[in-house]
Amino acid sequence: MNHFAQKYAEGFMSELIARNPGETEFHQAVKEVLESVAPYIAENPHLIDLKVLERIAEPERIVIFRVPWTDDCGCVHINRGFRVQCNSALGPYKGGIRFHASVNLSIMKFLAFEQTFKNSLTTLPMGGAKGGSDFNPRGKSDAEVMRFCQSFMTELYRHIGQDTDVPAGDIGVGGQEIGYLFGQYKRLRNEFTGTLTGKGQAWGGSLLRPEATGYGLCYFAEQMLGTRGKSFEGQTVLVSGSGNVAQYAAQKAMRLGAKVVTMSDSDGFIYDPDGLDEEKWAFIFELKNIRRGRIKEYATKYPSATYLPGERPWRIPCDIALPCATQNEIEKQDAENLVKGGCYCVAEGANMPSTPEAIDIIQGAGMLYSPGKASNAGGVATSGLEMTQNSIRQHWTAEEVDAQLRRIMSDIHTACVKYGTLEDGRVDYVKGANLAAFIKVAGAMLDQGIV
Ligand code: NDP
């Protein structure tokens, strides 16, 4: 970065931190983009005059609301609901809803900011948003989850719509929660429209939407591996998480010939040196999606596996790591362990799972590394395909959706290579993804004036 770009970036960051004190995840997400795009902005000073990045980093709208609900014993609880509508330059706001105890404004803003760039990369007409609540679904009965979703939607419905803002799932919000949210939206609005994605297949959901983030991640990783003449075949893979993204990333990696040896949750991870197979995968699917159980039960069921409580998978030797749980789950020491264990490719399924220090180590070691906004964009892309199917009142086959998903992931890879190829021929996927996404959003914002 030259001196002028460096000065611009420093000034930008100090102002952002002063305006948004304490929002560390948001600062982290913006800084990463800033480092990629500052040289481009410095070469195009009208972007500085028109404060384009400053506007992207200031959400168009933030809604924070009370979500009261009653548990099965009749006790009243209050949670906080959020919807951060970050940027609508490219289309209606689009982004998931997260229910997790850790949810706060900083996390919502980082996710909405990331989503704006991710949605731009998909090539589909979608702006960026994110929402959620600090509601913790763990240990709640189905009836409690339903009442919470209904209360949450009783406020959210005013701010969303098929041409305004189209939410989907994220951590803690799967098909069941989308069903309850959709049911309440339909009741309040008296309309059956595609205002949420990730719906059930009988009522407007796209085939392959549940699989899309994990499958898309593997399609993207395949392209990365291809740049080094490799593939998933015969590779040892670490997966973290055991939710939606992790499950389908593990399934696709396995079907592409890899040996998936770990899965995790927030209590610990399982290590199975024999690798998953279809039967073991089906056990995990049933455990997590039907019984809402914990990953440690895998080690009870399969003696080949060990459960390691309170730990993350990254010290296990591997070729490829697919972090699919949550933000900042690969820290400096974890990255060092990955290098030590022979890992040569980290493709992110979760949003911002690697800390900046970890990314420095991973990239410094010459590993292939893709940021979540590029490699996990298959989920929102397929949500975009669900929106199209809802609008034209058609239902595409799984093969049609899969072909589109593969094409989109391949196009994102091409964009990363175009904007991120370094002088020595290596691809900086962070730079490529950020720059490709920024140029598109900035162009649309310039066309639309100061709004
Ligand atoms: P799920 O709720 O289905 O699964 C989340 C998984 O991550 C669970 O195994 C959970 O364990 C674990 N986890 C959550 N928080 C933590 C934590 N603080 N520490 C360790 N483990 C944790 O969510 P998804 O699979 O949908 O989402 C996973 C990641 O992928 C998130 O970063 C999300 O933003 C991102 N993503 C999701 C998309 C989607 O389509 N669903 C699209 C693009 C990105 P536990 O059960 O113990 O909480």
Coordinates of C-alpha atoms and ligand atoms in Angstrom, one line a residue:
M1 CA 0.0 0.0 0.0
N2 CA 1.5 3.4 -0.9
H3 CA 1.7 6.3 1.5
F4 CA -1.5 8.0 0.4
A5 CA -3.5 4.8 0.6
Q6 CA -2.0 4.1 4.0
K7 CA -2.9 7.6 5.3
Y8 CA -6.5 7.2 4.0
A9 CA -6.9 3.8 5.6
E10 CA -5.6 5.0 9.0
G11 CA -7.9 8.1 9.0
F12 CA -10.8 5.9 7.9
M13 CA -10.3 3.4 10.7
S14 CA -9.7 5.8 13.5
E15 CA -13.0 7.7 12.5
L16 CA -14.9 4.4 12.3
I17 CA -13.7 3.2 15.7
A18 CA -14.6 6.6 17.2
R19 CA -18.1 6.5 15.7
N20 CA -18.7 2.9 16.7
P21 CA -16.9 2.4 20.0
G22 CA -16.5 -1.1 21.4
E23 CA -17.8 -2.9 18.3
T24 CA -14.8 -5.1 17.8
E25 CA -16.2 -7.6 15.4
F26 CA -17.5 -4.8 13.2
H27 CA -14.1 -3.0 13.3
Q28 CA -12.4 -6.3 12.3
A29 CA -14.6 -6.9 9.3
V30 CA -14.3 -3.4 8.0
K31 CA -10.5 -3.3 8.5
E32 CA -10.1 -6.4 6.4
V33 CA -12.0 -4.9 3.5
L34 CA -10.3 -1.6 3.9
E35 CA -6.9 -3.1 3.6
S36 CA -7.9 -4.7 0.3
V37 CA -9.6 -1.7 -1.2
A38 CA -7.6 1.3 0.1
P39 CA -5.1 1.2 -2.8
Y40 CA -8.0 1.1 -5.4
I41 CA -9.8 4.0 -3.6
A42 CA -6.5 6.0 -3.5
E43 CA -6.2 5.6 -7.2
N44 CA -9.8 6.7 -7.7
P45 CA -10.1 9.9 -5.5
H46 CA -13.7 10.6 -6.5
L47 CA -14.5 7.5 -4.3
I48 CA -12.9 9.4 -1.4
D49 CA -14.8 12.7 -2.2
L50 CA -18.1 10.9 -2.5
K51 CA -17.3 8.9 0.7
V52 CA -18.4 5.6 -0.8
L53 CA -16.7 3.3 1.7
E54 CA -17.8 5.5 4.6
R55 CA -21.4 5.2 3.4
I56 CA -21.1 1.4 3.0
A57 CA -19.8 1.2 6.6
E58 CA -22.8 3.2 7.9
P59 CA -25.9 0.9 7.7
E60 CA -28.8 2.4 5.9
R61 CA -31.1 1.4 8.8
I62 CA -30.8 -0.4 12.1
V63 CA -33.9 -1.7 13.9
I64 CA -33.5 -2.8 17.5
F65 CA -36.6 -4.1 19.3
R66 CA -38.0 -5.9 22.4
V67 CA -39.0 -9.5 22.0
P68 CA -41.1 -10.6 25.0
W69 CA -42.1 -14.3 25.2
T70 CA -43.5 -16.7 27.8
D71 CA -41.8 -20.1 28.6
D72 CA -43.6 -23.3 29.2
C73 CA -43.8 -22.6 33.0
G74 CA -45.5 -19.2 32.4
C75 CA -42.4 -17.1 33.1
V76 CA -41.9 -14.0 31.0
H77 CA -38.6 -13.4 29.2
I78 CA -37.3 -10.4 27.3
N79 CA -34.8 -10.7 24.5
R80 CA -33.4 -8.1 22.1
G81 CA -34.1 -8.3 18.4
F82 CA -32.0 -6.7 15.6
R83 CA -32.2 -6.1 11.9
V84 CA -29.3 -4.3 10.3
Q85 CA -30.1 -3.2 6.7
C86 CA -26.6 -2.4 5.5
N87 CA -26.8 -1.6 1.8
S88 CA -29.5 -1.8 -0.9
A89 CA -27.5 -0.6 -3.9
L90 CA -27.7 -3.9 -5.7
G91 CA -31.2 -5.1 -4.7
P92 CA -33.5 -5.8 -1.8
Y93 CA -31.7 -6.4 1.5
K94 CA -30.9 -10.1 2.0
G95 CA -29.2 -11.9 4.9
G96 CA -29.8 -14.4 7.6
I97 CA -31.3 -14.3 11.1
R98 CA -29.1 -15.6 14.0
F99 CA -30.4 -16.8 17.3
H100 CA -27.5 -17.1 19.7
A101 CA -26.7 -15.9 23.2
S102 CA -23.7 -14.0 21.9
V103 CA -25.7 -11.8 19.5
N104 CA -25.1 -8.0 19.9
L105 CA -25.0 -4.9 17.7
S106 CA -21.3 -5.4 16.8
I107 CA -21.9 -8.9 15.6
M108 CA -25.0 -7.9 13.6
K109 CA -23.2 -5.0 12.0
F110 CA -20.1 -7.1 11.0
L111 CA -22.4 -9.8 9.5
A112 CA -24.5 -7.2 7.6
F113 CA -21.3 -5.5 6.3
E114 CA -19.9 -8.9 5.2
Q115 CA -23.2 -9.9 3.6
T116 CA -23.2 -6.8 1.4
F117 CA -19.9 -7.9 -0.2
K118 CA -20.8 -11.5 -0.3
N119 CA -24.1 -10.8 -2.1
S120 CA -22.3 -8.6 -4.6
L121 CA -20.0 -11.6 -5.4
T122 CA -22.9 -13.9 -6.1
T123 CA -23.8 -11.9 -9.3
L124 CA -27.4 -11.9 -8.1
P125 CA -29.4 -8.7 -7.4
M126 CA -29.3 -8.6 -3.6
G127 CA -28.3 -6.0 -1.1
G128 CA -26.9 -6.9 2.4
A129 CA -28.5 -7.2 5.8
K130 CA -28.4 -9.4 8.9
G131 CA -30.7 -9.9 11.9
G132 CA -31.1 -11.9 15.0
S133 CA -31.6 -12.0 18.7
D134 CA -29.6 -12.9 21.8
F135 CA -32.2 -15.6 22.4
N136 CA -30.5 -19.0 23.1
P137 CA -32.4 -21.8 21.5
R138 CA -30.4 -24.4 23.4
G139 CA -32.6 -26.4 25.9
K140 CA -35.8 -24.7 24.8
S141 CA -38.9 -26.7 23.9
D142 CA -40.3 -26.6 20.5
A143 CA -43.3 -24.6 21.8
E144 CA -41.0 -22.1 23.3
V145 CA -39.1 -21.7 20.1
M146 CA -42.3 -21.2 18.2
R147 CA -43.6 -18.5 20.6
F148 CA -40.3 -16.7 20.5
C149 CA -40.3 -16.8 16.6
Q150 CA -43.8 -15.4 16.6
S151 CA -43.0 -12.6 19.0
F152 CA -39.8 -11.8 17.0
M153 CA -41.8 -11.6 13.7
T154 CA -44.5 -9.5 15.3
E155 CA -42.1 -6.6 15.1
L156 CA -39.8 -7.6 12.2
Y157 CA -42.7 -7.9 9.7
R158 CA -43.0 -4.1 9.5
H159 CA -39.4 -3.9 8.1
I160 CA -39.3 -6.7 5.6
G161 CA -41.0 -7.8 2.4
Q162 CA -40.2 -9.6 -0.9
D163 CA -39.0 -6.3 -2.6
T164 CA -37.6 -4.8 0.6
D165 CA -35.7 -7.3 2.7
V166 CA -35.7 -11.1 2.5
P167 CA -34.3 -12.8 5.6
A168 CA -33.1 -16.4 5.8
G169 CA -31.5 -18.7 8.5
D170 CA -28.1 -18.6 10.2
I171 CA -26.8 -20.0 13.5
G172 CA -29.8 -21.2 15.6
V173 CA -32.3 -20.6 12.8
G174 CA -32.9 -23.7 10.6
G175 CA -35.9 -25.0 8.7
Q176 CA -38.1 -25.3 11.7
E177 CA -37.5 -21.7 12.9
I178 CA -38.0 -20.3 9.3
G179 CA -41.4 -22.2 9.3
Y180 CA -42.5 -20.5 12.5
L181 CA -41.3 -17.1 11.3
F182 CA -43.0 -17.5 7.9
G183 CA -46.2 -18.6 9.5
Q184 CA -46.4 -15.5 11.6
Y185 CA -45.4 -13.2 8.7
K186 CA -48.2 -14.7 6.5
R187 CA -50.7 -14.3 9.3
L188 CA -49.8 -10.7 10.0
R189 CA -49.6 -9.6 6.3
N190 CA -52.3 -11.9 5.0
E191 CA -50.1 -12.7 2.0
F192 CA -48.1 -15.7 0.8
T193 CA -45.0 -14.3 -0.7
G194 CA -41.3 -15.2 -0.8
T195 CA -40.3 -12.9 2.0
L196 CA -38.2 -15.5 3.7
T197 CA -35.9 -18.1 2.1
G198 CA -34.9 -21.5 3.4
K199 CA -38.6 -22.4 3.4
G200 CA -39.9 -26.0 3.4
Q201 CA -40.1 -27.6 -0.1
A202 CA -43.9 -27.9 0.0
W203 CA -44.4 -24.2 0.6
G204 CA -42.0 -22.4 -1.7
G205 CA -38.5 -23.5 -0.6
S206 CA -35.8 -24.3 -3.2
L207 CA -34.5 -27.8 -3.5
L208 CA -30.8 -27.9 -2.3
R209 CA -31.1 -24.7 -0.2
P210 CA -30.3 -26.6 3.0
E211 CA -27.2 -28.2 1.3
A212 CA -26.2 -25.0 -0.5
T213 CA -23.7 -23.4 1.8
G214 CA -21.7 -26.5 2.6
Y215 CA -21.9 -27.8 -1.0
G216 CA -21.0 -24.4 -2.4
L217 CA -18.0 -24.3 0.0
C218 CA -16.7 -27.6 -1.4
Y219 CA -17.3 -26.5 -5.0
F220 CA -15.3 -23.3 -4.3
A221 CA -12.5 -25.3 -2.5
E222 CA -12.3 -27.6 -5.5
Q223 CA -11.5 -24.7 -7.7
M224 CA -8.9 -23.5 -5.2
L225 CA -7.3 -26.9 -5.1
G226 CA -7.4 -27.1 -8.9
T227 CA -5.0 -24.1 -9.0
R228 CA -2.4 -26.4 -7.5
G229 CA -3.4 -29.5 -9.5
K230 CA -5.1 -31.1 -6.5
S231 CA -8.6 -32.2 -5.6
F232 CA -10.5 -33.5 -2.5
E233 CA -9.6 -37.1 -3.5
G234 CA -7.6 -38.8 -0.8
Q235 CA -7.2 -35.6 1.3
T236 CA -7.7 -35.5 5.1
V237 CA -10.2 -32.8 6.0
L238 CA -11.0 -31.1 9.4
V239 CA -14.5 -29.7 9.7
S240 CA -15.6 -27.6 12.7
G241 CA -19.2 -27.1 13.7
S242 CA -21.9 -29.7 13.3
G243 CA -24.8 -27.5 12.2
N244 CA -26.2 -26.9 8.8
V245 CA -23.0 -25.7 7.0
A246 CA -20.7 -28.2 8.7
Q247 CA -23.0 -31.2 7.9
Y248 CA -23.3 -30.5 4.2
A249 CA -19.6 -29.5 3.8
A250 CA -18.6 -32.8 5.4
Q251 CA -21.0 -34.7 3.2
K252 CA -19.8 -33.1 0.0
A253 CA -16.1 -33.4 0.9
M254 CA -16.7 -37.1 1.7
R255 CA -18.5 -37.7 -1.6
L256 CA -15.7 -36.0 -3.4
G257 CA -13.3 -38.6 -2.0
A258 CA -11.9 -36.9 1.1
K259 CA -11.6 -38.3 4.6
V260 CA -13.4 -36.1 7.1
V261 CA -12.0 -36.7 10.5
T262 CA -13.5 -34.1 12.8
M263 CA -16.7 -32.3 13.7
S264 CA -17.4 -30.1 16.7
D265 CA -19.8 -28.0 18.7
S266 CA -19.3 -25.3 21.3
D267 CA -18.4 -27.9 23.9
G268 CA -15.7 -29.8 22.1
F269 CA -14.8 -31.9 19.0
I270 CA -14.8 -35.5 17.9
Y271 CA -11.8 -37.0 16.1
D272 CA -12.4 -40.1 14.0
P273 CA -9.2 -41.2 12.3
D274 CA -11.2 -43.7 10.2
G275 CA -13.2 -40.8 8.7
L276 CA -16.9 -40.3 8.3
D277 CA -19.0 -42.5 6.0
E278 CA -22.6 -42.2 4.9
E279 CA -23.9 -44.1 7.9
K280 CA -21.9 -42.0 10.4
W281 CA -23.0 -38.9 8.6
A282 CA -26.7 -39.9 8.9
F283 CA -26.2 -40.4 12.6
I284 CA -24.8 -36.9 13.0
F285 CA -27.7 -35.5 10.9
E286 CA -30.3 -37.2 13.1
L287 CA -28.4 -36.3 16.3
K288 CA -28.2 -32.6 15.5
N289 CA -31.4 -32.0 13.5
I290 CA -34.0 -34.3 15.0
R291 CA -32.7 -34.9 18.6
R292 CA -30.9 -31.6 19.0
G293 CA -28.1 -33.6 20.7
R294 CA -24.4 -32.9 21.3
I295 CA -21.5 -34.0 19.1
K296 CA -19.9 -36.0 22.0
E297 CA -22.6 -38.7 21.5
Y298 CA -20.8 -39.6 18.2
A299 CA -17.8 -40.9 20.2
T300 CA -20.1 -43.1 22.4
K301 CA -21.7 -44.5 19.3
Y302 CA -18.5 -45.0 17.3
P303 CA -15.5 -46.4 19.2
S304 CA -13.1 -45.4 16.5
A305 CA -13.7 -41.8 17.6
T306 CA -12.4 -39.8 20.5
Y307 CA -14.2 -36.8 22.1
L308 CA -12.0 -33.9 23.2
P309 CA -14.0 -31.6 25.4
G310 CA -13.3 -27.8 25.4
E311 CA -11.0 -28.0 22.4
R312 CA -11.1 -27.1 18.7
P313 CA -10.1 -29.5 15.9
W314 CA -7.1 -27.5 14.5
R315 CA -4.2 -29.4 16.0
I316 CA -5.1 -32.6 14.2
P317 CA -2.8 -33.2 11.2
C318 CA -4.7 -32.6 7.9
D319 CA -4.5 -31.4 4.3
I320 CA -7.6 -29.1 4.2
A321 CA -9.5 -27.2 7.0
L322 CA -13.1 -26.2 6.6
P323 CA -14.1 -23.9 9.6
C324 CA -17.9 -24.0 9.6
A325 CA -18.9 -23.0 13.2
T326 CA -18.6 -19.3 14.1
Q327 CA -16.5 -16.1 14.0
N328 CA -12.9 -16.1 15.3
E329 CA -12.7 -19.8 15.9
I330 CA -9.2 -20.0 14.3
E331 CA -6.9 -17.9 16.4
K332 CA -3.1 -17.5 16.1
Q333 CA -2.2 -20.7 17.9
D334 CA -4.7 -22.7 15.9
A335 CA -3.3 -21.3 12.7
E336 CA 0.2 -22.3 13.9
N337 CA -1.1 -25.8 14.6
L338 CA -2.6 -26.0 11.2
V339 CA 0.7 -25.1 9.6
K340 CA 2.5 -27.6 11.8
G341 CA 0.0 -30.3 10.9
G342 CA 0.6 -30.0 7.2
C343 CA -2.6 -28.2 6.2
Y344 CA -2.3 -26.4 2.9
C345 CA -5.8 -25.1 2.3
V346 CA -8.3 -23.3 4.6
A347 CA -11.7 -22.6 3.0
E348 CA -14.1 -20.8 5.3
G349 CA -17.7 -22.0 5.6
A350 CA -18.4 -19.8 8.6
N351 CA -18.4 -16.0 8.5
M352 CA -15.0 -14.5 9.6
P353 CA -13.9 -17.7 11.4
S354 CA -10.2 -16.7 11.3
T355 CA -8.7 -13.8 13.3
P356 CA -6.5 -11.3 11.5
E357 CA -3.4 -12.8 13.2
A358 CA -4.4 -16.3 12.1
I359 CA -4.9 -15.1 8.5
D360 CA -1.4 -13.6 8.5
I361 CA 0.0 -16.9 9.6
I362 CA -2.0 -18.9 7.1
Q363 CA -1.2 -16.6 4.2
G364 CA 2.4 -16.2 5.3
A365 CA 2.8 -20.0 5.1
G366 CA 1.7 -19.9 1.5
M367 CA -1.5 -21.9 2.1
L368 CA -4.6 -21.5 -0.1
Y369 CA -7.0 -19.4 1.9
S370 CA -10.5 -18.2 1.1
P371 CA -12.6 -15.8 3.2
G372 CA -16.1 -16.8 4.0
K373 CA -17.6 -14.0 2.0
A374 CA -16.4 -15.8 -1.1
S375 CA -16.4 -19.5 -0.2
N376 CA -19.7 -19.6 1.8
A377 CA -21.7 -17.5 -0.7
G378 CA -23.5 -20.6 -2.1
G379 CA -26.1 -20.3 0.7
V380 CA -27.3 -16.8 -0.1
A381 CA -26.9 -17.5 -3.8
T382 CA -29.3 -20.4 -3.6
S383 CA -31.6 -18.1 -1.5
G384 CA -31.5 -15.8 -4.4
L385 CA -32.5 -18.7 -6.7
E386 CA -35.3 -19.4 -4.3
M387 CA -36.5 -15.8 -4.6
T388 CA -36.5 -16.2 -8.4
Q389 CA -38.5 -19.4 -8.3
N390 CA -41.0 -17.7 -5.9
S391 CA -41.4 -14.7 -8.2
I392 CA -41.9 -16.8 -11.4
R393 CA -44.0 -19.4 -9.4
Q394 CA -41.8 -22.3 -10.5
H395 CA -39.9 -25.0 -8.8
W396 CA -36.6 -26.1 -10.3
T397 CA -35.2 -29.6 -10.0
A398 CA -32.2 -30.3 -7.7
E399 CA -30.1 -30.8 -10.8
E400 CA -31.0 -27.3 -12.1
V401 CA -30.2 -25.7 -8.8
D402 CA -27.0 -27.6 -8.3
A403 CA -25.8 -26.6 -11.8
Q404 CA -26.5 -22.9 -11.0
L405 CA -24.8 -23.2 -7.7
R406 CA -21.7 -24.7 -9.3
R407 CA -21.7 -22.0 -11.9
I408 CA -22.0 -19.2 -9.3
M409 CA -19.2 -20.6 -7.1
S410 CA -17.0 -20.9 -10.2
D411 CA -17.8 -17.3 -11.2
I412 CA -16.9 -16.1 -7.7
H413 CA -13.6 -18.0 -8.0
T414 CA -12.9 -16.4 -11.4
A415 CA -13.6 -12.9 -9.9
C416 CA -11.2 -13.7 -7.0
V417 CA -8.5 -14.8 -9.4
K418 CA -9.1 -11.7 -11.6
Y419 CA -8.8 -9.2 -8.8
G420 CA -6.5 -11.1 -6.4
T421 CA -3.7 -12.6 -8.5
L422 CA -0.4 -11.3 -7.2
E423 CA 2.8 -10.6 -9.1
D424 CA 4.3 -14.0 -8.2
G425 CA 1.1 -15.8 -9.6
R426 CA -0.4 -16.7 -6.3
V427 CA -4.0 -15.7 -5.6
D428 CA -4.9 -13.5 -2.7
Y429 CA -8.6 -14.5 -2.3
V430 CA -9.2 -11.9 0.4
K431 CA -8.0 -9.1 -1.8
G432 CA -9.8 -10.6 -4.9
A433 CA -13.1 -11.1 -3.1
N434 CA -13.1 -7.7 -1.4
L435 CA -12.1 -5.7 -4.5
A436 CA -14.5 -7.5 -6.9
A437 CA -17.4 -7.0 -4.5
F438 CA -16.5 -3.4 -3.7
I439 CA -16.2 -2.3 -7.3
K440 CA -19.7 -3.5 -8.1
V441 CA -21.4 -2.0 -5.0
A442 CA -19.5 1.3 -5.4
G443 CA -20.5 1.5 -9.0
A444 CA -24.1 1.0 -8.2
M445 CA -23.9 3.6 -5.4
L446 CA -22.3 6.2 -7.7
D447 CA -25.1 5.6 -10.3
Q448 CA -27.8 6.1 -7.7
G449 CA -26.4 9.4 -6.2
I450 CA -25.9 10.5 -2.6
V451 CA -28.6 8.5 -0.9
Ligands
NDP1 P1 -26.0 -23.9 13.0 O1 -26.7 -23.2 14.1 O2 -26.7 -24.8 12.1 O3 -24.6 -24.5 13.5 C1 -23.7 -23.8 14.2 C2 -22.6 -24.8 14.6 O4 -21.5 -24.0 15.1 C3 -23.1 -25.7 15.8 O5 -22.4 -26.9 15.7 C4 -22.6 -24.8 17.0 O6 -22.5 -25.6 18.2 C5 -21.3 -24.3 16.5 N1 -21.1 -23.0 17.2 C6 -21.9 -21.9 17.3 N2 -21.3 -21.0 18.1 C7 -20.2 -21.5 18.5 C8 -19.1 -21.0 19.3 N3 -19.2 -19.8 19.9 N4 -18.0 -21.8 19.5 C9 -17.9 -23.0 19.0 N5 -18.9 -23.6 18.2 C10 -20.0 -22.8 18.0 O7 -25.4 -22.6 12.1 P2 -25.0 -22.7 10.6 O8 -24.3 -24.0 10.2 O9 -26.1 -22.2 9.7 O10 -23.8 -21.5 10.6 C11 -22.5 -21.8 10.8 C12 -21.6 -20.6 10.3 O11 -21.8 -20.5 8.9 C13 -21.9 -19.2 10.9 O12 -20.8 -18.5 10.9 C14 -22.9 -18.7 9.8 O13 -22.9 -17.2 9.9 C15 -22.2 -19.2 8.6 N6 -23.1 -19.2 7.4 C16 -24.3 -19.9 7.4 C17 -25.0 -19.9 6.2 C18 -26.3 -20.8 6.1 O14 -26.8 -20.9 5.0 N7 -26.8 -21.4 7.2 C19 -24.6 -19.2 5.0 C20 -23.3 -18.6 5.1 C21 -22.6 -18.6 6.3 P3 -23.5 -25.5 19.4 O15 -24.6 -26.5 19.0 O16 -22.8 -26.0 20.6 O17 -24.0 -24.1 19.5

